[in-house]
Amino acid sequence: MKEDKEITIYDLAKHLKISAATVSRSLKDHPGISKSTKKKVQEAAKEMGYRSNNFARNLRKQKTNTIGVIVPKLNSYFVSSAIAGMEKIANENGYNLIISQSLESVKKEIANTITMFNSRVDGLLVSLAYDTENMEHFDVFFDKNIPVVFFDRVYEDSRSLNVIIDNYRNAYDITKHLVDEGCQRIMHIAGNLTRNVYAERCRGYKDALRDAGVEFQDELLIVNELSEEAGKELGKKILQMQNKPDAVFVANDVCAANCMQIIKTAGYSIPGDIAFAGFNNDPISKIVEPHLTTVNYPCYEMGEMAMRNLIDHLTGDGSISTTNKIILRSEIVVRASSLKGKGNNQGLHIA
Amino acid sequence: MKEDKEITIYDLAKHLKISAATVSRSLKDHPGISKSTKKKVQEAAKEMGYRSNNFARNLRKQKTNTIGVIVPKLNSYFVSSAIAGMEKIANENGYNLIISQSLESVKKEIANTITMFNSRVDGLLVSLAYDTENMEHFDVFFDKNIPVVFFDRVYEDSRSLNVIIDNYRNAYDITKHLVDEGCQRIMHIAGNLTRNVYAERCRGYKDALRDAGVEFQDELLIVNELSEEAGKELGKKILQMQNKPDAVFVANDVCAANCMQIIKTAGYSIPGDIAFAGFNNDPISKIVEPHLTTVNYPCYEMGEMAMRNLIDHLTGDGSISTTNKIILRSEIVVRASSLKGKGNNQGLHIA
DNA sequence: TTGAAAGCGCTAACAC
DNA sequence: GTGTTAGCGCTTTCAA
C-alpha cells in the first residue's frame, strides 16, 4: 500500500525472489507460467501497489494503444456527439484518446498532425479544417502505414477510410421536398465548397432543382461560415433583397435557426413567406419555431463507426484497404418550417 | 526523406559523426551547444525525417506532458465548450489531452481514473459524475502529489483546486428577479442535490424566497435529470398540477426550453401565465421563444482557467495548495421569458 | 517453467 | 562545447 515511490517489476521480482521476466509474464497472464507463480505475483502486485508503466511498455512494443483525434472545433453539437461515440468504443477496447482541435485552420491542423505523429498514435481519426486543401501532412502516416480514418469532412484517398453520410442524396431530398411544397426561388447556404460535405450538399441542391425544372440562379447560392453570427448576417441580407427567396436551405441548423429569428422578427412568416430547412438535426432544430426541417445526421453513430473500424483494422479484424468508404444511413426529417400546407409531403417521416 | 525505418538520435549522431548527447541537446536548443552544431543537427534531422520519440522521453523524464480530463458526458454544450478551452491552453503549452467520459456513472468514473493513473498523466481535470459520492478513487493522485483540479461539479477538498462559479449567488439573483417580477409560486427544478452545483443553486433559490418573505414549498422543488426528456416530462407534470406555479426556475437551459415547449403547446402563455428561467446561457436559450432568462456561464473560460492553473502548478508558477478555489464571474441575463412587464428589472443586463 | 541479458530511444550527471 | 555512460521500466529472444 505504500504509494511514495513507484513500484516496478524489479521490486516485485526482488520481493518474490524471482526474475523480472517471470513477473512480467505473470502479469500478462502468459501461458507457460505456473498458476501458482502467477497468483503469487498478482497478489504481490496488488499488495505493493504496482502500476504498469505504459511508456516503458510502449517504448518496448512500439505501440501506444492511443488513438489521435483531430477535429475542427470541439464545441459543436456534431463534433461533441461524434467524439462521445468514439470515446465509448475506444474505452471499451482499452484505447486512450488524445484529442485536439484545428480551430478550422490548416496551420493548426498540421501542427496537431505532427504532435499526434510524435505521440506515436496507433491510428488517427480526422475531420478536416474549413480551409484544408492540401493533404501532404497526412503522408507521414500513410508512409508508415498508420491508419487514418476521415469522418464527415473527408478527403478522397485510396489510402484511407472515409466514414460519411450521403450528403448529396439528403440535400437532393430536402431541395425536392421544398420544390414539392411549391417553392421556386430556393436559396442555398453552403460552407466552403472545397469541403466534401458542402460541395455534395450543393450538388444535391443543384441537381434537384434541375430535375424539377427549376433554373439554378447564382445569386441564390451563398457561402458563409455557417455560424450563429453568419446566420444573423444572412437574415439581414435576405431582408435587403428586393426579390426575396421563397425558401432557404441552409447547410446547418445553427445558422438556419439564427437566420429564422431575424426573418421572423422582421415580420415575415415561416414557412408562409419563406420556408426553411437545415442540416444535422441539432437539438436547436426542435426548439426554434417553427420547428426546423432538417437531416437527421447520426453523429454519435458516426463516431462509433469510425472508431470501431479503426480499431478493427488495428487488431487485424478488418482492413481499411479493403473497405474504403462507409456511408451511414441518414434521412430528412420534415417539420413545420417547410410545410407550406399543400399536404404534399411525399410520405416522408414527420417528427 | 526516407520514412521506412524510424530515425533515432543515434542515426543522426552517426551520420554527423558526433555524439547522441550533442544531438539531443541541439534538438532541445540547449544553451552551451554551438550555433553551428545546432544548425547542422536540425537540418540533418529534417532531412532524414527524424521524429522525437515521446515514450523514451517520458520514460526517462518521468513526466508525460499529458493531462487527463474526465467529464460526465462529452456531448453537452457546457462540457464541449469547457474542453475546447482546455485544449486551447494545453496545446499552447505543449501538453496533450487524454479525455474520457464517465457517462454519469461512478463506476466508469473510477475505471477512467485508474486508466488515467496508469497512463501517468501529469495532472487531472475532473467534473464529477451525477452519482459520485465517494472520493477515494482520487486518493492515489493525492498520495502521489499529482495535481487534481475539479471544475463545475467539484468536491470540497483541501488537496485540490476547485474552479467554479458562484452558483448560490446566481440562483439567488434569478429567484429574486422572479419575485421582483411578481411571481409567488416559483418552482425550482434541480439536479442531484449531492452535487455542489445543484445544491448551491437550490440553496440560493430557497434563501431568495426566504428573504423575499415567500414561503418555500416542498411540492415546488423537483429533482430530475435535467435532460431534454426530463424537460418534456416536467412540462406534462406541470400541466397536471391543479395549483400551477407562476414561475419555473430550471437548473439548466436544455431542460427549461423543452419544458417551455410543452407548456406553450398546451396554450399557456410565457411569461404571462408562467415565467421561466434557466441556467448556462446555452445557445438554445436565445432560440427558444420567448428567449430564456438564464445565467451566463463562462464555460470556455472555465476550461481555460482550470487548465491554465493546472499547468502553472505543474511548471511551478503557481501552487494549488495556496489557491484552493477560483470563482469565475458569471451573471444573470434577463430575457423575455421572465419579464412579466412590470418594468421592474432592477438594472440587470438585458440581452 | 523460469532466468539472463539485451535493448526500445532518450536525457542528464559527470567528465574533459 | 562536446562526449561517455548509465539508466528510465518493460518485453522478449535465447538458453537452461
Coordinates of C-alpha atoms in Angstrom, one line a residue, chain A residues 3 6 51-56 58-59 62 64 74-75 80-81 83-84 87-88 91 96-101 108 112 114-115 117-120 140 143-144 228 257-258 261 264 283-284 286-289 291, chain B residues 3 6 51-56 58-59 64 74-75 80-81 83-84 87-88 91 96-101 108 112 114-115 117-120 140 143-144 228 257-258 261 264 283-284 286-289 291 300:
Chain A
E3 CA 2.5 5.0 -2.6
E6 CA 6.8 3.9 -8.0
R51 CA 1.1 0.0 -11.6
S52 CA 2.3 -0.9 -15.0
N53 CA 4.3 1.8 -16.8
N54 CA 2.9 2.5 -20.2
F55 CA 5.9 4.3 -21.5
A56 CA 8.3 1.6 -20.9
N58 CA 5.2 1.4 -25.4
L59 CA 8.8 2.1 -25.9
Q62 CA 6.4 0.3 -30.4
T64 CA 0.8 3.0 -27.8
L74 CA -14.7 20.7 -30.1
N75 CA -17.7 22.8 -29.2
S80 CA -19.1 16.6 -29.4
S81 CA -21.6 13.9 -30.2
I83 CA -16.4 12.2 -30.0
A84 CA -18.7 10.9 -27.4
E87 CA -14.7 7.6 -26.7
K88 CA -17.2 4.9 -25.8
N91 CA -12.7 2.9 -23.9
N96 CA -6.9 6.1 -25.0
L97 CA -8.0 9.1 -26.9
I98 CA -5.9 12.1 -27.4
I99 CA -7.9 14.9 -28.9
S100 CA -7.0 18.2 -30.5
Q101 CA -8.8 20.9 -32.5
K108 CA -3.0 24.3 -36.6
N112 CA -1.6 18.8 -34.5
I114 CA 2.8 16.4 -36.1
T115 CA 2.1 16.2 -32.4
F117 CA 2.7 11.6 -35.1
N118 CA 5.3 12.3 -32.4
S119 CA 3.0 10.9 -29.8
R120 CA 3.1 7.7 -31.9
V140 CA 3.8 10.6 -42.9
D143 CA 4.1 6.2 -45.4
K144 CA 4.3 4.5 -42.1
E228 CA -24.6 31.8 -35.3
A257 CA -32.2 28.9 -36.8
N258 CA -30.4 32.1 -36.2
Q261 CA -35.0 34.6 -35.9
K264 CA -39.4 36.3 -38.1
P283 CA -31.4 19.9 -30.7
I284 CA -31.9 23.5 -31.7
K286 CA -36.7 21.1 -32.3
I287 CA -36.7 24.3 -30.3
V288 CA -36.7 27.0 -32.9
E289 CA -40.2 28.0 -34.1
H291 CA -39.5 23.5 -35.8
Chain B
E3 CA 10.3 7.0 -43.9
E6 CA 12.3 5.1 -37.5
R51 CA 10.8 12.4 -35.1
S52 CA 11.3 12.6 -31.4
N53 CA 10.0 9.6 -29.5
N54 CA 7.8 10.7 -26.7
F55 CA 7.9 7.4 -24.8
A56 CA 11.6 7.2 -24.5
N58 CA 8.7 10.3 -20.9
L59 CA 10.2 7.2 -19.6
T64 CA 4.3 12.7 -19.7
L74 CA -18.9 14.9 -23.8
N75 CA -21.9 15.9 -25.8
S80 CA -17.7 20.7 -25.1
S81 CA -17.1 24.4 -24.6
I83 CA -13.0 21.2 -23.2
A84 CA -12.4 23.4 -26.2
E87 CA -7.5 22.1 -25.4
K88 CA -6.5 25.5 -26.4
N91 CA -2.0 22.9 -26.9
N96 CA -1.6 16.6 -24.8
L97 CA -5.1 15.9 -23.6
I98 CA -6.5 12.5 -22.9
I99 CA -10.2 12.6 -22.4
S100 CA -12.7 10.2 -21.1
Q101 CA -16.3 10.4 -20.0
K108 CA -17.0 4.3 -15.0
N112 CA -11.3 6.1 -16.0
I114 CA -7.4 4.2 -13.0
T115 CA -6.7 4.4 -16.7
F117 CA -3.4 7.0 -13.4
N118 CA -1.7 4.2 -15.3
S119 CA -1.3 6.5 -18.3
R120 CA 0.8 8.6 -15.9
V140 CA -3.9 7.7 -5.5
D143 CA -0.9 10.4 -2.4
K144 CA 1.5 10.8 -5.3
E228 CA -34.4 17.0 -22.9
A257 CA -36.5 25.0 -23.1
N258 CA -38.0 21.6 -23.6
Q261 CA -42.4 23.9 -25.5
K264 CA -46.7 26.6 -24.7
P283 CA -27.3 28.8 -27.4
I284 CA -30.7 27.2 -27.1
K286 CA -31.6 32.5 -27.5
I287 CA -33.6 30.4 -29.9
V288 CA -36.5 29.3 -27.7
E289 CA -39.4 31.6 -27.6
H291 CA -36.0 33.9 -25.2
Y300 CA -15.0 28.1 -22.3

